[in-house]
GROMACS .gro file of C-alpha atoms in nm:
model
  114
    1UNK     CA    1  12.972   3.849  15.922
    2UNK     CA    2  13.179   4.181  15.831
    3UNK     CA    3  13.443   4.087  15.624
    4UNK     CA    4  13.814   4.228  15.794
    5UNK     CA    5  13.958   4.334  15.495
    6UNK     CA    6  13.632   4.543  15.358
    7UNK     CA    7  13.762   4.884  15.325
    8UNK     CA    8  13.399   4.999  15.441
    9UNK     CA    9  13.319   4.713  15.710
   10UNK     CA   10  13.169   4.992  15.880
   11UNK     CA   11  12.890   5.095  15.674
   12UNK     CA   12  12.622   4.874  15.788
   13UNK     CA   13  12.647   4.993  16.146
   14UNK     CA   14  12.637   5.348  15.999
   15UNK     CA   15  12.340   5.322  15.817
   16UNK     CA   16  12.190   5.188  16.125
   17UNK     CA   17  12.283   5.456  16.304
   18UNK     CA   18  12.152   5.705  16.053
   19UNK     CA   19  11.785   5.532  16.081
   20UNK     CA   20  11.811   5.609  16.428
   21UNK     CA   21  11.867   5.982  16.379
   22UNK     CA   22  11.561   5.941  16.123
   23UNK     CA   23  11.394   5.836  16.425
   24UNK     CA   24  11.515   6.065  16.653
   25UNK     CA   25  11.639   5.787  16.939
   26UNK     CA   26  12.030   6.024  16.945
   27UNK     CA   27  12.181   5.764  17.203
   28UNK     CA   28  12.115   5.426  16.976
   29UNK     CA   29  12.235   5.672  16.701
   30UNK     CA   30  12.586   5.773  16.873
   31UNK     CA   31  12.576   5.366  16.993
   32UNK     CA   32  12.566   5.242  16.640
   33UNK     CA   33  12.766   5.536  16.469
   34UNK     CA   34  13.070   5.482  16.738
   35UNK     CA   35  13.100   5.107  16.632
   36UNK     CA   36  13.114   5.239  16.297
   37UNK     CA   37  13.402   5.475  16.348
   38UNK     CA   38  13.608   5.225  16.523
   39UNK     CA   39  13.530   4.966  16.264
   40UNK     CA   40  13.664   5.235  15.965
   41UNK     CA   41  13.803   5.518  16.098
   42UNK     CA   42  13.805   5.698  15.760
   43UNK     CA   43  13.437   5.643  15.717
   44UNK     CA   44  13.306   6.039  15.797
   45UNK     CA   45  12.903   5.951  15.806
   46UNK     CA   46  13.012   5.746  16.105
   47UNK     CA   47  13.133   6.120  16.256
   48UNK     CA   48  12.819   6.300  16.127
   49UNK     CA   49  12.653   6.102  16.338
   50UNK     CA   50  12.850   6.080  16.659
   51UNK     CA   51  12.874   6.512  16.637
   52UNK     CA   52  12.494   6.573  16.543
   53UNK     CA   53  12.338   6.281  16.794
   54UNK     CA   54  12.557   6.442  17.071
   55UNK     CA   55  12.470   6.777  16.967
   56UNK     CA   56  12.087   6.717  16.980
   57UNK     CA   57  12.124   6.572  17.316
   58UNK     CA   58  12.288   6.869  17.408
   59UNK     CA   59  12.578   6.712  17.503
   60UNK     CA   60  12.817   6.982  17.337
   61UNK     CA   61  13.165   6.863  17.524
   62UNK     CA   62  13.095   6.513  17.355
   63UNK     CA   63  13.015   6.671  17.020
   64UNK     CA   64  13.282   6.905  17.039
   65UNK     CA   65  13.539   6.631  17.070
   66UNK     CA   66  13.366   6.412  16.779
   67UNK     CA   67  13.416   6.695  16.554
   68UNK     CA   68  13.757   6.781  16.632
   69UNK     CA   69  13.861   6.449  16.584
   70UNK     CA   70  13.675   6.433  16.195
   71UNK     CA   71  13.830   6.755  16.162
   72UNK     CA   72  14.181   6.609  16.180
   73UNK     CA   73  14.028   6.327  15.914
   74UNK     CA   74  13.919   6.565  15.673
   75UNK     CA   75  14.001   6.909  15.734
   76UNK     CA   76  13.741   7.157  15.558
   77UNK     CA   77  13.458   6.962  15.596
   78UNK     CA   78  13.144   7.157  15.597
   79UNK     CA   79  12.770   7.194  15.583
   80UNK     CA   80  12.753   7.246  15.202
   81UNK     CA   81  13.013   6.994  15.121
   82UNK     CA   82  12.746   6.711  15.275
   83UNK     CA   83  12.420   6.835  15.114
   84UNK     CA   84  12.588   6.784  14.790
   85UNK     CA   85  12.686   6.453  14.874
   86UNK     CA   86  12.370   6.395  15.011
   87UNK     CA   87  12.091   6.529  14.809
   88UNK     CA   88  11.740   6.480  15.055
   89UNK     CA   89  11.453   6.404  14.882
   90UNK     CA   90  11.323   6.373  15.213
   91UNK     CA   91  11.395   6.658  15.414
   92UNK     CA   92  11.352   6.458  15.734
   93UNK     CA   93  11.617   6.198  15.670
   94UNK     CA   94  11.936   6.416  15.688
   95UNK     CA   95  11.712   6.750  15.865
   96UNK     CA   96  11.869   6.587  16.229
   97UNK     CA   97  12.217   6.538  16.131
   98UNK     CA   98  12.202   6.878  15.947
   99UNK     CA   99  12.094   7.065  16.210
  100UNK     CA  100  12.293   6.879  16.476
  101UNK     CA  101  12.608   6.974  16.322
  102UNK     CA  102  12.520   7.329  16.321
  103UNK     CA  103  12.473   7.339  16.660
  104UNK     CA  104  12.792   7.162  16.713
  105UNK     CA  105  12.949   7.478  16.492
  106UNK     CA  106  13.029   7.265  16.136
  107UNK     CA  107  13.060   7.564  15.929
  108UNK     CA  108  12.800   7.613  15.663
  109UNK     CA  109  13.085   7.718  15.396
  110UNK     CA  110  13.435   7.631  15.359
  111UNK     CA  111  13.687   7.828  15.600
  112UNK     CA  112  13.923   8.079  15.335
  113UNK     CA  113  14.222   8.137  15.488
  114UNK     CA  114  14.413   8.445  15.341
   0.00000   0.00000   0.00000
């Protein structure tokens, strides 16, 4: 049982969602990643998930509105900000989620704003 006061209850149900990205099933992924989100809202790997698995599905309206709402989390987030939290010795375990949030426009840098 998840404990209700864990601060990261949601990080089983994340990590099962990720191993579904591994395996390329994007539905079970987005399944798994949205219990996540509503279990800890502040948990962003829950988000990487629900943007990129929508994104490979091509289901862009759904992705668009995942991102928006992580982007109202954690403003700034970008490509390069999650490879260097998430160094791949296996290129195949984050290549899905990497490329689905490019096609869902993550930026690969940090936005300047002058």
């Amino acid at each position: 049982a998840l404990s209700p006061r864990d601060s990261v209850r949601g990080f089983p149900t994340a990590t099962i969602a990720h191993a579904k990205m591994i395996l390329g099933d994007y539905q079970a992924a987005i399944d798994w990643a949205y219990q996540s989100a509503a279990l800890t809202p502040s948990f962003f790997p829950a988000y990487w998930m629900l943007v990129a698995g929508n994104a490979q599905l091509g289901q862009m309206n759904a992705a668009h509105s995942w991102l928006a709402r992580w982007l109202a989390l954690q403003p700034g987030a970008n490509l390069f900000q999650i490879r260097c939290v998430q160094p791949a010795m296996d290129p195949l375990r984050m290549g899905a989620i990497y490329d689905g949030l490019a096609l869902a426009g993550l930026p690969e840098q940090p936005v300047v704003s002058i």
